[in-house]
Amino acid sequence: MNIVITGASKGLGRAIAEKFGEDKQGHGIFLCARNKEQLRAFALELQGRFPRTNVQYYACDVSKPAEVQEFANWLLQQNIRIDVLVNNAGQFIPGSVHSEPAGALQQMIETNLYSAYNLTRALLPAMMQAAQGHIFNMCSIASLQAYANGGAYSISKFALAGFSKNLREEMKPHNIKVTAVYPGAAYTDSWSGSGVDPKRIMEAADVAALIYAASFLSPQACVEDIILRPQLGDL
Ligand SMILES: NC(=O)c1ccc[n+]([C@@H]2O[C@H](COP(=O)([O-])OP(=O)(O)OC[C@H]3O[C@@H](n4cnc5c(N)ncnc54)[C@H](OP(=O)(O)O)[C@@H]3O)[C@@H](O)[C@H]2O)c1
């Protein structure tokens, strides 16, 4: 399989890449993130740990439509069939509507929604022609539940869930699966320095394990939603 993962140098994206990398079958794994050095270091590490895997990387900012198009062109030039697209890149800045800085919503919508929307649109013609593929959108519990410190982040994640639901309906006749992933808190770089005990919340590998499992069901089955929370519930 060929798997494209955005926001793949750290956190959940990294864990998803590792999970597919572990597979004895060996897959093509295509990674993106903004910081080229960190991305390159992770790609080399992954390739070294899992020699059967073909790891490729491309540094870009998926909040910028022109960079998304360049990334999509690069992917399409690889002449591969895209089996799995994980729209994972996102930015988490807590805040409240009444007090967050001006521009917070625009920034979060660009990073958490337009990124997935634009990359999906750029890759869909090829995927629809192949009549095959699986798109995962990394939503959040904040896509389902409003909370006082949610603000622009939660609004953008509600929008991403709306994108995912619409895409699911559209893609049914094209044999392309769409899954919305709604994780609660999982320990990643976003949480380092927060003072939260890593054992209180989930591991990035928990989210990766479910995405991996959902991508190997029979062609006639689609996991529409993956909702997972820490055992003790939300923070
Ligand atoms: N961790 C959680 O508790 C949790 C819960 C629910 C949902 N989520 C969602 O899961 C996703 C991943 O979160 P995470 O906690 O794994 O984050 P993270 O540890 O901060 O990692 C984010 C990754 O995305 C990349 N990235 C960020 N902005 C980008 C951009 N504009 N273009 C390209 N790459 C970008 C980062 O690399 P660069 O900085 O080099 O670009 C990094 O590789 C996000 O969508 C987040 O909202 C996380």
PDB file of C-alpha atoms and ligand atoms in Angstrom:
ATOM      1  CA  MET A   1       0.000   0.000   0.000  1.00  0.00           C
ATOM      2  CA  ASN A   2       0.972   3.635  -0.355  1.00  0.00           C
ATOM      3  CA  ILE A   3       0.216   5.823   2.638  1.00  0.00           C
ATOM      4  CA  VAL A   4       0.358   9.640   2.677  1.00  0.00           C
ATOM      5  CA  ILE A   5       0.520  11.286   6.108  1.00  0.00           C
ATOM      6  CA  THR A   6       0.551  15.022   6.790  1.00  0.00           C
ATOM      7  CA  GLY A   7       2.091  16.364   9.991  1.00  0.00           C
ATOM      8  CA  ALA A   8       4.185  13.233  10.144  1.00  0.00           C
ATOM      9  CA  SER A   9       7.412  14.232  11.927  1.00  0.00           C
ATOM     10  CA  LYS A  10       5.945  14.160  15.446  1.00  0.00           C
ATOM     11  CA  GLY A  11       3.045  13.009  17.565  1.00  0.00           C
ATOM     12  CA  LEU A  12       0.132  11.140  16.046  1.00  0.00           C
ATOM     13  CA  GLY A  13       1.424  11.421  12.464  1.00  0.00           C
ATOM     14  CA  ARG A  14       4.735   9.914  13.474  1.00  0.00           C
ATOM     15  CA  ALA A  15       3.018   7.086  15.371  1.00  0.00           C
ATOM     16  CA  ILE A  16       0.840   6.309  12.336  1.00  0.00           C
ATOM     17  CA  ALA A  17       3.923   6.161  10.089  1.00  0.00           C
ATOM     18  CA  GLU A  18       5.626   3.819  12.568  1.00  0.00           C
ATOM     19  CA  LYS A  19       2.589   1.549  12.743  1.00  0.00           C
ATOM     20  CA  PHE A  20       2.450   1.085   8.958  1.00  0.00           C
ATOM     21  CA  GLY A  21       6.253   0.837   8.906  1.00  0.00           C
ATOM     22  CA  GLU A  22       6.194  -2.157  11.286  1.00  0.00           C
ATOM     23  CA  ASP A  23       4.095  -4.125   8.818  1.00  0.00           C
ATOM     24  CA  LYS A  24       6.104  -7.037   7.417  1.00  0.00           C
ATOM     25  CA  GLN A  25       4.477  -6.465   4.013  1.00  0.00           C
ATOM     26  CA  GLY A  26       6.398  -3.223   3.515  1.00  0.00           C
ATOM     27  CA  HIS A  27       4.577  -0.134   2.318  1.00  0.00           C
ATOM     28  CA  GLY A  28       5.309   3.143   0.544  1.00  0.00           C
ATOM     29  CA  ILE A  29       5.103   5.875   3.189  1.00  0.00           C
ATOM     30  CA  PHE A  30       4.985   9.515   2.097  1.00  0.00           C
ATOM     31  CA  LEU A  31       5.484  12.043   4.876  1.00  0.00           C
ATOM     32  CA  CYS A  32       5.125  15.802   5.137  1.00  0.00           C
ATOM     33  CA  ALA A  33       5.715  18.480   7.789  1.00  0.00           C
ATOM     34  CA  ARG A  34       7.107  22.027   7.717  1.00  0.00           C
ATOM     35  CA  ASN A  35      10.493  21.585   9.396  1.00  0.00           C
ATOM     36  CA  LYS A  36      12.595  19.827   6.760  1.00  0.00           C
ATOM     37  CA  GLU A  37      15.446  18.790   9.060  1.00  0.00           C
ATOM     38  CA  GLN A  38      13.170  17.108  11.599  1.00  0.00           C
ATOM     39  CA  LEU A  39      11.196  15.463   8.812  1.00  0.00           C
ATOM     40  CA  ARG A  40      14.339  14.198   7.099  1.00  0.00           C
ATOM     41  CA  ALA A  41      15.731  12.851  10.378  1.00  0.00           C
ATOM     42  CA  PHE A  42      12.515  10.944  11.061  1.00  0.00           C
ATOM     43  CA  ALA A  43      12.290   9.632   7.477  1.00  0.00           C
ATOM     44  CA  LEU A  44      15.862   8.306   7.679  1.00  0.00           C
ATOM     45  CA  GLU A  45      15.199   6.746  11.077  1.00  0.00           C
ATOM     46  CA  LEU A  46      12.026   5.065   9.802  1.00  0.00           C
ATOM     47  CA  GLN A  47      13.751   3.789   6.676  1.00  0.00           C
ATOM     48  CA  GLY A  48      16.597   2.398   8.790  1.00  0.00           C
ATOM     49  CA  ARG A  49      14.277   0.657  11.249  1.00  0.00           C
ATOM     50  CA  PHE A  50      12.012  -0.816   8.574  1.00  0.00           C
ATOM     51  CA  PRO A  51      14.073  -1.615   5.456  1.00  0.00           C
ATOM     52  CA  ARG A  52      11.093  -3.190   3.647  1.00  0.00           C
ATOM     53  CA  THR A  53       9.353   0.168   3.718  1.00  0.00           C
ATOM     54  CA  ASN A  54       9.924   2.826   1.073  1.00  0.00           C
ATOM     55  CA  VAL A  55       9.942   6.152   2.949  1.00  0.00           C
ATOM     56  CA  GLN A  56       9.763   9.447   1.053  1.00  0.00           C
ATOM     57  CA  TYR A  57       9.303  12.946   2.437  1.00  0.00           C
ATOM     58  CA  TYR A  58       8.397  16.448   1.283  1.00  0.00           C
ATOM     59  CA  ALA A  59       8.558  19.531   3.484  1.00  0.00           C
ATOM     60  CA  CYS A  60       5.629  21.923   3.124  1.00  0.00           C
ATOM     61  CA  ASP A  61       3.130  23.992   5.060  1.00  0.00           C
ATOM     62  CA  VAL A  62      -0.304  22.499   4.435  1.00  0.00           C
ATOM     63  CA  SER A  63      -2.036  25.659   5.642  1.00  0.00           C
ATOM     64  CA  LYS A  64      -0.812  27.314   2.400  1.00  0.00           C
ATOM     65  CA  PRO A  65      -2.857  26.320  -0.667  1.00  0.00           C
ATOM     66  CA  ALA A  66       0.049  26.797  -3.122  1.00  0.00           C
ATOM     67  CA  GLU A  67       2.320  24.532  -1.046  1.00  0.00           C
ATOM     68  CA  VAL A  68      -0.416  21.905  -0.793  1.00  0.00           C
ATOM     69  CA  GLN A  69      -0.710  21.927  -4.587  1.00  0.00           C
ATOM     70  CA  GLU A  70       3.070  21.486  -4.948  1.00  0.00           C
ATOM     71  CA  PHE A  71       2.989  18.601  -2.465  1.00  0.00           C
ATOM     72  CA  ALA A  72       0.110  16.993  -4.368  1.00  0.00           C
ATOM     73  CA  ASN A  73       1.971  17.416  -7.681  1.00  0.00           C
ATOM     74  CA  TRP A  74       5.040  15.779  -6.158  1.00  0.00           C
ATOM     75  CA  LEU A  75       2.912  12.855  -4.943  1.00  0.00           C
ATOM     76  CA  LEU A  76       1.184  12.449  -8.303  1.00  0.00           C
ATOM     77  CA  GLN A  77       4.565  12.456 -10.069  1.00  0.00           C
ATOM     78  CA  GLN A  78       5.614   9.402  -8.024  1.00  0.00           C
ATOM     79  CA  ASN A  79       3.219   7.429 -10.215  1.00  0.00           C
ATOM     80  CA  ILE A  80       1.756   5.567  -7.285  1.00  0.00           C
ATOM     81  CA  ARG A  81      -1.764   4.569  -6.374  1.00  0.00           C
ATOM     82  CA  ILE A  82      -2.642   6.367  -3.161  1.00  0.00           C
ATOM     83  CA  ASP A  83      -4.256   3.797  -0.878  1.00  0.00           C
ATOM     84  CA  VAL A  84      -4.404   5.747   2.369  1.00  0.00           C
ATOM     85  CA  LEU A  85      -4.393   9.512   2.930  1.00  0.00           C
ATOM     86  CA  VAL A  86      -4.192  10.665   6.542  1.00  0.00           C
ATOM     87  CA  ASN A  87      -5.041  14.355   6.890  1.00  0.00           C
ATOM     88  CA  ASN A  88      -3.408  14.673  10.288  1.00  0.00           C
ATOM     89  CA  ALA A  89      -1.518  17.993  10.366  1.00  0.00           C
ATOM     90  CA  GLY A  90      -3.112  20.397  12.771  1.00  0.00           C
ATOM     91  CA  GLN A  91      -2.456  23.076  15.296  1.00  0.00           C
ATOM     92  CA  PHE A  92      -3.815  23.151  18.826  1.00  0.00           C
ATOM     93  CA  ILE A  93      -3.953  26.536  20.509  1.00  0.00           C
ATOM     94  CA  PRO A  94      -6.420  26.706  23.388  1.00  0.00           C
ATOM     95  CA  GLY A  95      -8.417  29.880  23.701  1.00  0.00           C
ATOM     96  CA  SER A  96     -11.855  31.360  24.109  1.00  0.00           C
ATOM     97  CA  VAL A  97     -13.876  33.211  21.509  1.00  0.00           C
ATOM     98  CA  HIS A  98     -14.100  36.318  23.691  1.00  0.00           C
ATOM     99  CA  SER A  99     -10.384  36.634  24.427  1.00  0.00           C
ATOM    100  CA  GLU A 100      -8.293  34.820  21.785  1.00  0.00           C
ATOM    101  CA  PRO A 101      -6.174  37.046  19.512  1.00  0.00           C
ATOM    102  CA  ALA A 102      -7.698  38.417  16.301  1.00  0.00           C
ATOM    103  CA  GLY A 103      -6.862  36.056  13.457  1.00  0.00           C
ATOM    104  CA  ALA A 104      -6.892  32.934  15.655  1.00  0.00           C
ATOM    105  CA  LEU A 105      -9.877  31.463  13.846  1.00  0.00           C
ATOM    106  CA  GLN A 106      -8.445  32.193  10.402  1.00  0.00           C
ATOM    107  CA  GLN A 107      -5.133  30.596  11.334  1.00  0.00           C
ATOM    108  CA  MET A 108      -6.772  27.524  12.804  1.00  0.00           C
ATOM    109  CA  ILE A 109      -9.196  27.114   9.887  1.00  0.00           C
ATOM    110  CA  GLU A 110      -6.291  27.356   7.441  1.00  0.00           C
ATOM    111  CA  THR A 111      -4.219  24.766   9.313  1.00  0.00           C
ATOM    112  CA  ASN A 112      -6.924  22.371  10.492  1.00  0.00           C
ATOM    113  CA  LEU A 113      -9.536  22.566   7.715  1.00  0.00           C
ATOM    114  CA  TYR A 114      -8.241  24.049   4.429  1.00  0.00           C
ATOM    115  CA  SER A 115      -5.175  21.805   4.671  1.00  0.00           C
ATOM    116  CA  ALA A 116      -7.304  18.650   4.534  1.00  0.00           C
ATOM    117  CA  TYR A 117      -9.840  20.128   2.106  1.00  0.00           C
ATOM    118  CA  ASN A 118      -7.212  21.326  -0.390  1.00  0.00           C
ATOM    119  CA  LEU A 119      -4.994  18.247  -0.278  1.00  0.00           C
ATOM    120  CA  THR A 120      -7.973  15.916  -0.602  1.00  0.00           C
ATOM    121  CA  ARG A 121      -9.315  17.883  -3.578  1.00  0.00           C
ATOM    122  CA  ALA A 122      -5.917  17.791  -5.269  1.00  0.00           C
ATOM    123  CA  LEU A 123      -5.573  14.002  -4.880  1.00  0.00           C
ATOM    124  CA  LEU A 124      -9.186  12.951  -5.404  1.00  0.00           C
ATOM    125  CA  PRO A 125      -9.233  12.923  -9.229  1.00  0.00           C
ATOM    126  CA  ALA A 126      -6.475  10.277  -9.283  1.00  0.00           C
ATOM    127  CA  MET A 127      -8.065   8.340  -6.426  1.00  0.00           C
ATOM    128  CA  MET A 128     -11.486   8.452  -8.098  1.00  0.00           C
ATOM    129  CA  GLN A 129      -9.972   7.222 -11.326  1.00  0.00           C
ATOM    130  CA  ALA A 130      -8.435   4.315  -9.453  1.00  0.00           C
ATOM    131  CA  ALA A 131     -11.823   3.814  -7.719  1.00  0.00           C
ATOM    132  CA  GLN A 132      -9.951   2.917  -4.573  1.00  0.00           C
ATOM    133  CA  GLY A 133      -8.556   4.522  -1.440  1.00  0.00           C
ATOM    134  CA  HIS A 134      -9.179   5.467   2.163  1.00  0.00           C
ATOM    135  CA  ILE A 135      -9.114   8.988   3.611  1.00  0.00           C
ATOM    136  CA  PHE A 136      -8.714   9.564   7.354  1.00  0.00           C
ATOM    137  CA  ASN A 137      -9.376  13.032   8.787  1.00  0.00           C
ATOM    138  CA  MET A 138      -7.860  13.754  12.196  1.00  0.00           C
ATOM    139  CA  CYS A 139     -10.718  15.461  13.971  1.00  0.00           C
ATOM    140  CA  SER A 140     -10.874  15.574  17.778  1.00  0.00           C
ATOM    141  CA  ILE A 141     -13.209  15.182  20.723  1.00  0.00           C
ATOM    142  CA  ALA A 142     -13.285  18.986  20.283  1.00  0.00           C
ATOM    143  CA  SER A 143     -15.163  18.287  16.995  1.00  0.00           C
ATOM    144  CA  LEU A 144     -18.009  16.748  18.996  1.00  0.00           C
ATOM    145  CA  GLN A 145     -18.116  18.677  22.200  1.00  0.00           C
ATOM    146  CA  ALA A 146     -17.920  22.393  22.929  1.00  0.00           C
ATOM    147  CA  TYR A 147     -15.950  23.497  25.983  1.00  0.00           C
ATOM    148  CA  ALA A 148     -15.096  26.844  27.520  1.00  0.00           C
ATOM    149  CA  ASN A 149     -11.451  26.771  26.434  1.00  0.00           C
ATOM    150  CA  GLY A 150     -12.186  25.429  22.962  1.00  0.00           C
ATOM    151  CA  GLY A 151     -12.486  28.615  20.920  1.00  0.00           C
ATOM    152  CA  ALA A 152     -11.066  28.698  17.389  1.00  0.00           C
ATOM    153  CA  TYR A 153      -9.540  25.210  17.715  1.00  0.00           C
ATOM    154  CA  SER A 154     -12.840  23.566  18.530  1.00  0.00           C
ATOM    155  CA  ILE A 155     -14.653  25.565  15.817  1.00  0.00           C
ATOM    156  CA  SER A 156     -12.091  24.453  13.206  1.00  0.00           C
ATOM    157  CA  LYS A 157     -12.375  20.823  14.315  1.00  0.00           C
ATOM    158  CA  PHE A 158     -16.193  20.935  14.116  1.00  0.00           C
ATOM    159  CA  ALA A 159     -15.702  22.168  10.537  1.00  0.00           C
ATOM    160  CA  LEU A 160     -13.279  19.335   9.771  1.00  0.00           C
ATOM    161  CA  ALA A 161     -15.857  16.837  11.018  1.00  0.00           C
ATOM    162  CA  GLY A 162     -18.427  18.448   8.685  1.00  0.00           C
ATOM    163  CA  PHE A 163     -15.969  18.115   5.799  1.00  0.00           C
ATOM    164  CA  SER A 164     -15.436  14.476   6.659  1.00  0.00           C
ATOM    165  CA  LYS A 165     -19.167  13.646   6.831  1.00  0.00           C
ATOM    166  CA  ASN A 166     -19.844  15.319   3.483  1.00  0.00           C
ATOM    167  CA  LEU A 167     -16.910  13.590   1.844  1.00  0.00           C
ATOM    168  CA  ARG A 168     -18.086  10.219   3.167  1.00  0.00           C
ATOM    169  CA  GLU A 169     -21.469  10.662   1.462  1.00  0.00           C
ATOM    170  CA  GLU A 170     -19.874  11.848  -1.803  1.00  0.00           C
ATOM    171  CA  MET A 171     -17.322   9.082  -2.014  1.00  0.00           C
ATOM    172  CA  LYS A 172     -19.620   6.094  -1.398  1.00  0.00           C
ATOM    173  CA  PRO A 173     -20.214   5.424  -5.118  1.00  0.00           C
ATOM    174  CA  HIS A 174     -16.524   5.983  -5.899  1.00  0.00           C
ATOM    175  CA  ASN A 175     -15.364   3.146  -3.663  1.00  0.00           C
ATOM    176  CA  ILE A 176     -13.318   5.534  -1.534  1.00  0.00           C
ATOM    177  CA  LYS A 177     -13.646   5.112   2.222  1.00  0.00           C
ATOM    178  CA  VAL A 178     -13.719   8.100   4.551  1.00  0.00           C
ATOM    179  CA  THR A 179     -13.096   7.861   8.289  1.00  0.00           C
ATOM    180  CA  ALA A 180     -13.288  10.672  10.823  1.00  0.00           C
ATOM    181  CA  VAL A 181     -10.964  10.070  13.788  1.00  0.00           C
ATOM    182  CA  TYR A 182     -11.979  11.754  17.048  1.00  0.00           C
ATOM    183  CA  PRO A 183      -9.239  11.302  19.656  1.00  0.00           C
ATOM    184  CA  GLY A 184      -9.379  12.655  23.152  1.00  0.00           C
ATOM    185  CA  ALA A 185      -6.091  13.692  24.716  1.00  0.00           C
ATOM    186  CA  ALA A 186      -3.110  11.629  23.530  1.00  0.00           C
ATOM    187  CA  TYR A 187       0.413  12.368  24.739  1.00  0.00           C
ATOM    188  CA  THR A 188       2.400  14.138  21.986  1.00  0.00           C
ATOM    189  CA  ASP A 189       4.578  17.252  21.662  1.00  0.00           C
ATOM    190  CA  SER A 190       1.379  19.325  21.945  1.00  0.00           C
ATOM    191  CA  TRP A 191       1.213  18.156  25.582  1.00  0.00           C
ATOM    192  CA  SER A 192       4.884  18.337  26.566  1.00  0.00           C
ATOM    193  CA  GLY A 193       5.368  21.077  29.126  1.00  0.00           C
ATOM    194  CA  SER A 194       1.674  21.015  30.036  1.00  0.00           C
ATOM    195  CA  GLY A 195       2.332  19.278  33.357  1.00  0.00           C
ATOM    196  CA  VAL A 196      -0.179  16.551  32.429  1.00  0.00           C
ATOM    197  CA  ASP A 197       0.897  13.051  33.512  1.00  0.00           C
ATOM    198  CA  PRO A 198       1.457  11.019  30.305  1.00  0.00           C
ATOM    199  CA  LYS A 199      -0.182   8.050  32.063  1.00  0.00           C
ATOM    200  CA  ARG A 200      -3.425  10.048  32.560  1.00  0.00           C
ATOM    201  CA  ILE A 201      -4.012  10.331  28.806  1.00  0.00           C
ATOM    202  CA  MET A 202      -3.691   8.053  25.769  1.00  0.00           C
ATOM    203  CA  GLU A 203      -0.581   7.137  23.839  1.00  0.00           C
ATOM    204  CA  ALA A 204      -0.121   8.283  20.242  1.00  0.00           C
ATOM    205  CA  ALA A 205       0.249   4.588  19.349  1.00  0.00           C
ATOM    206  CA  ASP A 206      -3.361   3.965  20.500  1.00  0.00           C
ATOM    207  CA  VAL A 207      -4.691   6.269  17.781  1.00  0.00           C
ATOM    208  CA  ALA A 208      -2.307   4.786  15.205  1.00  0.00           C
ATOM    209  CA  ALA A 209      -3.427   1.220  16.032  1.00  0.00           C
ATOM    210  CA  LEU A 210      -7.066   2.009  15.227  1.00  0.00           C
ATOM    211  CA  ILE A 211      -6.268   3.790  11.960  1.00  0.00           C
ATOM    212  CA  TYR A 212      -4.128   0.851  10.912  1.00  0.00           C
ATOM    213  CA  ALA A 213      -6.872  -1.653  11.799  1.00  0.00           C
ATOM    214  CA  ALA A 214      -9.574   0.350   9.988  1.00  0.00           C
ATOM    215  CA  SER A 215      -7.490   0.428   6.817  1.00  0.00           C
ATOM    216  CA  PHE A 216      -7.423  -3.376   6.514  1.00  0.00           C
ATOM    217  CA  LEU A 217     -11.137  -4.266   6.557  1.00  0.00           C
ATOM    218  CA  SER A 218     -12.870  -5.922   3.633  1.00  0.00           C
ATOM    219  CA  PRO A 219     -13.601  -3.623   0.669  1.00  0.00           C
ATOM    220  CA  GLN A 220     -17.295  -3.594   1.585  1.00  0.00           C
ATOM    221  CA  ALA A 221     -16.764  -2.277   5.146  1.00  0.00           C
ATOM    222  CA  CYS A 222     -16.053   1.319   6.122  1.00  0.00           C
ATOM    223  CA  VAL A 223     -15.371   2.517   9.677  1.00  0.00           C
ATOM    224  CA  GLU A 224     -17.047   5.921   9.556  1.00  0.00           C
ATOM    225  CA  ASP A 225     -16.038   7.231  12.984  1.00  0.00           C
ATOM    226  CA  ILE A 226     -13.315   6.357  15.446  1.00  0.00           C
ATOM    227  CA  ILE A 227     -13.927   7.899  18.880  1.00  0.00           C
ATOM    228  CA  LEU A 228     -11.406   7.182  21.607  1.00  0.00           C
ATOM    229  CA  ARG A 229     -10.834   8.768  24.992  1.00  0.00           C
ATOM    230  CA  PRO A 230      -8.534   8.267  27.963  1.00  0.00           C
ATOM    231  CA  GLN A 231      -9.888   5.524  30.246  1.00  0.00           C
ATOM    232  CA  LEU A 232     -10.516   8.135  32.971  1.00  0.00           C
ATOM    233  CA  GLY A 233     -12.347  10.357  30.485  1.00  0.00           C
ATOM    234  CA  ASP A 234     -11.549  13.821  29.141  1.00  0.00           C
ATOM    235  CA  LEU A 235      -9.322  16.161  31.114  1.00  0.00           C
TER     236      LEU A 235
HETATM  237  N1  LIG B   1      -2.533  14.975  20.740  1.00  0.00           N
HETATM  238  C1  LIG B   1      -3.801  15.094  21.073  1.00  0.00           C
HETATM  239  O1  LIG B   1      -4.175  15.020  22.249  1.00  0.00           O
HETATM  240  C2  LIG B   1      -4.823  15.285  20.000  1.00  0.00           C
HETATM  241  C3  LIG B   1      -6.171  15.060  20.315  1.00  0.00           C
HETATM  242  C4  LIG B   1      -7.125  15.235  19.322  1.00  0.00           C
HETATM  243  C5  LIG B   1      -6.751  15.598  18.052  1.00  0.00           C
HETATM  244  N2  LIG B   1      -5.436  15.824  17.785  1.00  0.00           N
HETATM  245  C6  LIG B   1      -5.102  16.224  16.415  1.00  0.00           C
HETATM  246  O2  LIG B   1      -4.122  15.336  15.907  1.00  0.00           O
HETATM  247  C7  LIG B   1      -3.284  16.010  14.981  1.00  0.00           C
HETATM  248  C8  LIG B   1      -1.829  15.811  15.381  1.00  0.00           C
HETATM  249  O3  LIG B   1      -1.638  16.337  16.684  1.00  0.00           O
HETATM  250  P1  LIG B   1      -0.325  16.040  17.533  1.00  0.00           P
HETATM  251  O4  LIG B   1      -0.717  16.166  18.960  1.00  0.00           O
HETATM  252  O5  LIG B   1       0.319  14.806  17.032  1.00  0.00           O
HETATM  253  O6  LIG B   1       0.562  17.320  17.156  1.00  0.00           O
HETATM  254  P2  LIG B   1       2.149  17.555  17.303  1.00  0.00           P
HETATM  255  O7  LIG B   1       2.775  16.563  18.200  1.00  0.00           O
HETATM  256  O8  LIG B   1       2.289  19.003  17.601  1.00  0.00           O
HETATM  257  O9  LIG B   1       2.693  17.273  15.831  1.00  0.00           O
HETATM  258  C9  LIG B   1       2.179  18.008  14.761  1.00  0.00           C
HETATM  259  C10 LIG B   1       2.834  17.544  13.467  1.00  0.00           C
HETATM  260  O10 LIG B   1       2.241  18.271  12.392  1.00  0.00           O
HETATM  261  C11 LIG B   1       3.229  19.047  11.719  1.00  0.00           C
HETATM  262  N3  LIG B   1       2.571  20.299  11.307  1.00  0.00           N
HETATM  263  C12 LIG B   1       2.020  21.242  12.101  1.00  0.00           C
HETATM  264  N4  LIG B   1       1.521  22.249  11.356  1.00  0.00           N
HETATM  265  C13 LIG B   1       1.763  21.913  10.064  1.00  0.00           C
HETATM  266  C14 LIG B   1       1.513  22.552   8.828  1.00  0.00           C
HETATM  267  N5  LIG B   1       0.904  23.747   8.772  1.00  0.00           N
HETATM  268  N6  LIG B   1       1.898  21.943   7.688  1.00  0.00           N
HETATM  269  C15 LIG B   1       2.525  20.738   7.725  1.00  0.00           C
HETATM  270  N7  LIG B   1       2.790  20.093   8.860  1.00  0.00           N
HETATM  271  C16 LIG B   1       2.413  20.670  10.020  1.00  0.00           C
HETATM  272  C17 LIG B   1       4.363  19.196  12.740  1.00  0.00           C
HETATM  273  O11 LIG B   1       5.649  19.403  12.162  1.00  0.00           O
HETATM  274  P3  LIG B   1       6.193  20.888  11.793  1.00  0.00           P
HETATM  275  O12 LIG B   1       6.012  21.719  13.022  1.00  0.00           O
HETATM  276  O13 LIG B   1       7.601  20.681  11.377  1.00  0.00           O
HETATM  277  O14 LIG B   1       5.324  21.332  10.661  1.00  0.00           O
HETATM  278  C18 LIG B   1       4.310  17.834  13.416  1.00  0.00           C
HETATM  279  O15 LIG B   1       4.942  16.862  12.603  1.00  0.00           O
HETATM  280  C19 LIG B   1      -3.752  17.473  14.973  1.00  0.00           C
HETATM  281  O16 LIG B   1      -4.641  17.667  13.907  1.00  0.00           O
HETATM  282  C20 LIG B   1      -4.468  17.596  16.310  1.00  0.00           C
HETATM  283  O17 LIG B   1      -5.429  18.615  16.302  1.00  0.00           O
HETATM  284  C21 LIG B   1      -4.470  15.665  18.712  1.00  0.00           C
END
